Amino acid sequence: MKIVLSALLSVLISIASMAQMPFGTPAKGAKAPEMNFGKIIGKVVDEQGKAVEFASIVVLKTVQDSASKQNKDILVKALQTEMNGEFSFKDLPVMGRLKLKISSVGYKTLEMPIAFQFPKMDGGFAPPKPGQQPDPAMMAKFMAGFEKDLGKLKLDTDNKMLDAVVVTATKALVEMDIDKKTFNVDKNIVTAGGTAVDVMRNIPSVQVDIDGNVKVRNAAPTLFIDGRPTTLSLDQIPADVIEKVEVITNPSAKYDASGSMAGIINVVLKKNKRNGYNGFVNGGADRFGGSNLMGSFNLQQKKVNLSLMVMNFNMRNNTNGYSERISTIGGVNSNVYQDISSKTKGSITFSRLGLDYNITNKTSFSIAGILGGGQFKPSEDIDIQNTTNGYTSYSNRISNSNRSFKPLGGQMGLKHTFAKAGEELTADFTYFGGTNKNDGLYSTNYLNGSQITGTQIQKNIGNGSNKFITFQTDYVKPLKNEITLETGVRLQINELSNINDNSLKAVGSDIYKNITSASTNYESKNNVYAAYLSLAGKVKKLFSYKVGLRGESSAYDGKLLNTGEKFSNRYPISLFPSVFLSKSLTQTDQIQLSVTRRVNRPNFFQLIPFVDYSDSLNITRGNADLVPEFTTSSEFSYSKSKGAATFLTSVYYKHTNNLITRYLNQEINPISGKLDLINTYINANSSINYGAEFTYTNKIVKWWDFTANINFYNSKINIDNIDKGLATEALWTVFGKLNNNLSLPKKWVIQLSGDYQGKTNLPITQNQGMGGPPMSQAQSSSQGYIKPFYGFDIAIKKTFLKNDLASITLAVNDIFKTRGNTQVSTGEGFTQTYYRITNPQIVRLNFSIRFGKMDMSLFKKSNNSSTMDGMQMQ
């Protein structure tokens, strides 16, 4: 240390000897040495002398631009004042022209020059001789000249009326990061008054089937809300609260390794970013009688941010279709044709209260709770024509069900940022619980012409509960050479219980008999333990990288309450590496490469060897011999930007071993004792999925935004381990979307969109649980395909009132009634065709109004990035 001080003093004396002015001038052609040991401190106050919290302060250095030969300011350092208004800069350059710039909302910007004076020493300077130690007193006096106390710096109030100023900015429609693509959807007007299902229909790369099931590249992804897994369905999330959607086709080691085929869709909700109070009210209705009403209120003052949201959503779904199954079972030839009509009435009420609190300017705490409830009443009317060995019989099946649920949950989050930029620690605890009830009555009338010759009634009554507990902590640490370390641990506990009793009143009987073997009564517990480590950085100017390794183990225990039979499994620790490489070819061209490994473990519903006979037309049985499937995914992407246009292309390949898929097979029905078609689950030998995807966005002219997406892919499932004579066709298919936004005069906006899905294999992980939505007949992805279909949507929006506070939107979905879904499956002894169409030409009218007041005394910028803004629903 003494040697360093001696050398430093020698350099300083040499510089001081060259100049009489505050800043010395190096010899011609020589480069001035970097001298970064200046320090300034001070305090920012208002006109009353009160501290100004979180004011932005930057230090700028004036340099000469080598190209233009003009002076320009470059940023040296930046920070925010503490809660007492104080600030401190260290390691500032003492050579050159510096200035300080202070700004805060509600105040005029303050600028002032900063100059460090070389101290004057009586007797001049004399560097220490070799071996001689520097004089400590002289050294301290010398260094004191480079420390400046600026005292109190007063900011004057800006008397301009901010509410008369409207600042508008348009986000890029598509943003690309090293491991995800982000689509900003908060301006999407087609989805006004709808749900997240409608939002997904307008996201490039994402497909939505007739039941609202989401697919990415023909497989089901894992759904996240604000970066956390959720048990929500998309129709429980209002479209109006969604800000953007992140599509993570190849997740890194930071994310759960489960969900192997299609990655993650992360729905990011809108957040309160304005101080004072503000909120909005949305209301609307559709032509089928559905309605939506939602209100949001936010209050932010000093350290506290309080938010409240209340929502009520009423749905009225109408579905029509048919099903035809031709089969030969046990020498009996039959043709069953069903004409199906279904209606669902449902309502969801949801409320959330959240509080964010800044303990200090570096530590924030968040807590929130939710309370809600919902009820769905599906009804179905099926006319059945059954021709068996040339004899035709008729029947009519009418079903009425009632399903209700009551979610209750809470979440706590803590975030701490360290003095070093980028270093932070977060911890989250989440609890969600809920109860549910269901009852159903299925009446089958056997007909002779128009006369009822007999009636069979099946009754289904059940209830259940669930608990979902998650604890996760993450730590980010910037290291030397622009390397960032990220690590974390996660514990997830999921407990389920279900009572579902079936009883049957046979033809000619007045007594209901319990069908014990068809009653789904169980308890299960599933735990997942995980830890990850990743490093991100750059290799000189060659490329950026992010490499990670995740370890996971899990265990589940289940019990059938009717029989006392227990099932359990312990999956040992498995490792899941991920590699992401990115290189900027130019400022507008970028390439990326990623390779990951993921897992999909069989769930309890798929494992229990129990025949679910709650729907006699859709018999399902689990398979206790299932093992996890492992997927290796690779993807290469290229993006190019030019002006307002962005082009993105990706080539991808996925290979899965032991793929878990549905399989329709002839088996003895334990209920009837006869040979029947039963839908179960199998581990297929393998599957492959590869293709190329292209996305293009552009602002064609000032008033026209255009987005196009097209995906060519090939998929195949190999089940020769089950049936060597049966294999799915390796299909090349295409999926595409177009979206046009037209901004017209007088604040009118029109949005036109459309999509097309070519012939494709059935999605691999569709309807994996017990049962499904009304009219949902089990289909096997290893034994079928979907016929091509397409659809078009249009929406018109008009904004009005001061600062565009109000708007009204009229939207029409599936204009030409063309989004019908036809599924065809074949297997041993059967061929089945199943067609449905839901809510064609649905018309929605939605009204929205915003309100709020900005209090100038409330404008204290907070560095809290709340973990609670994306509260999940259960």
Short mmCIF file of C-alpha atoms in Angstrom, two decimals, residues 384 395-398 442-446 454-458 507 616:
data_model
loop_
_atom_site.label_atom_id
_atom_site.label_comp_id
_atom_site.label_asym_id
_atom_site.label_seq_id
_atom_site.Cartn_x
_atom_site.Cartn_y
_atom_site.Cartn_z
CA ILE A 384 -77.51 -40.50 -30.66
CA SER A 395 -81.49 -42.26 -27.90
CA ASN A 396 -81.24 -38.78 -26.48
CA ARG A 397 -78.84 -37.82 -23.71
CA ILE A 398 -79.42 -34.65 -21.68
CA TYR A 442 -77.00 -37.38 -17.10
CA SER A 443 -80.34 -38.67 -18.44
CA THR A 444 -80.39 -41.02 -21.42
CA ASN A 445 -83.78 -41.58 -23.04
CA TYR A 446 -84.08 -44.63 -25.30
CA GLY A 454 -86.89 -46.30 -21.16
CA THR A 455 -84.67 -43.90 -19.28
CA GLN A 456 -81.30 -44.40 -17.60
CA ILE A 457 -80.08 -41.69 -15.20
CA GLN A 458 -76.52 -41.27 -13.98
CA VAL A 507 -83.92 -48.53 -17.08
CA SER A 616 -70.00 -43.13 -20.22
#
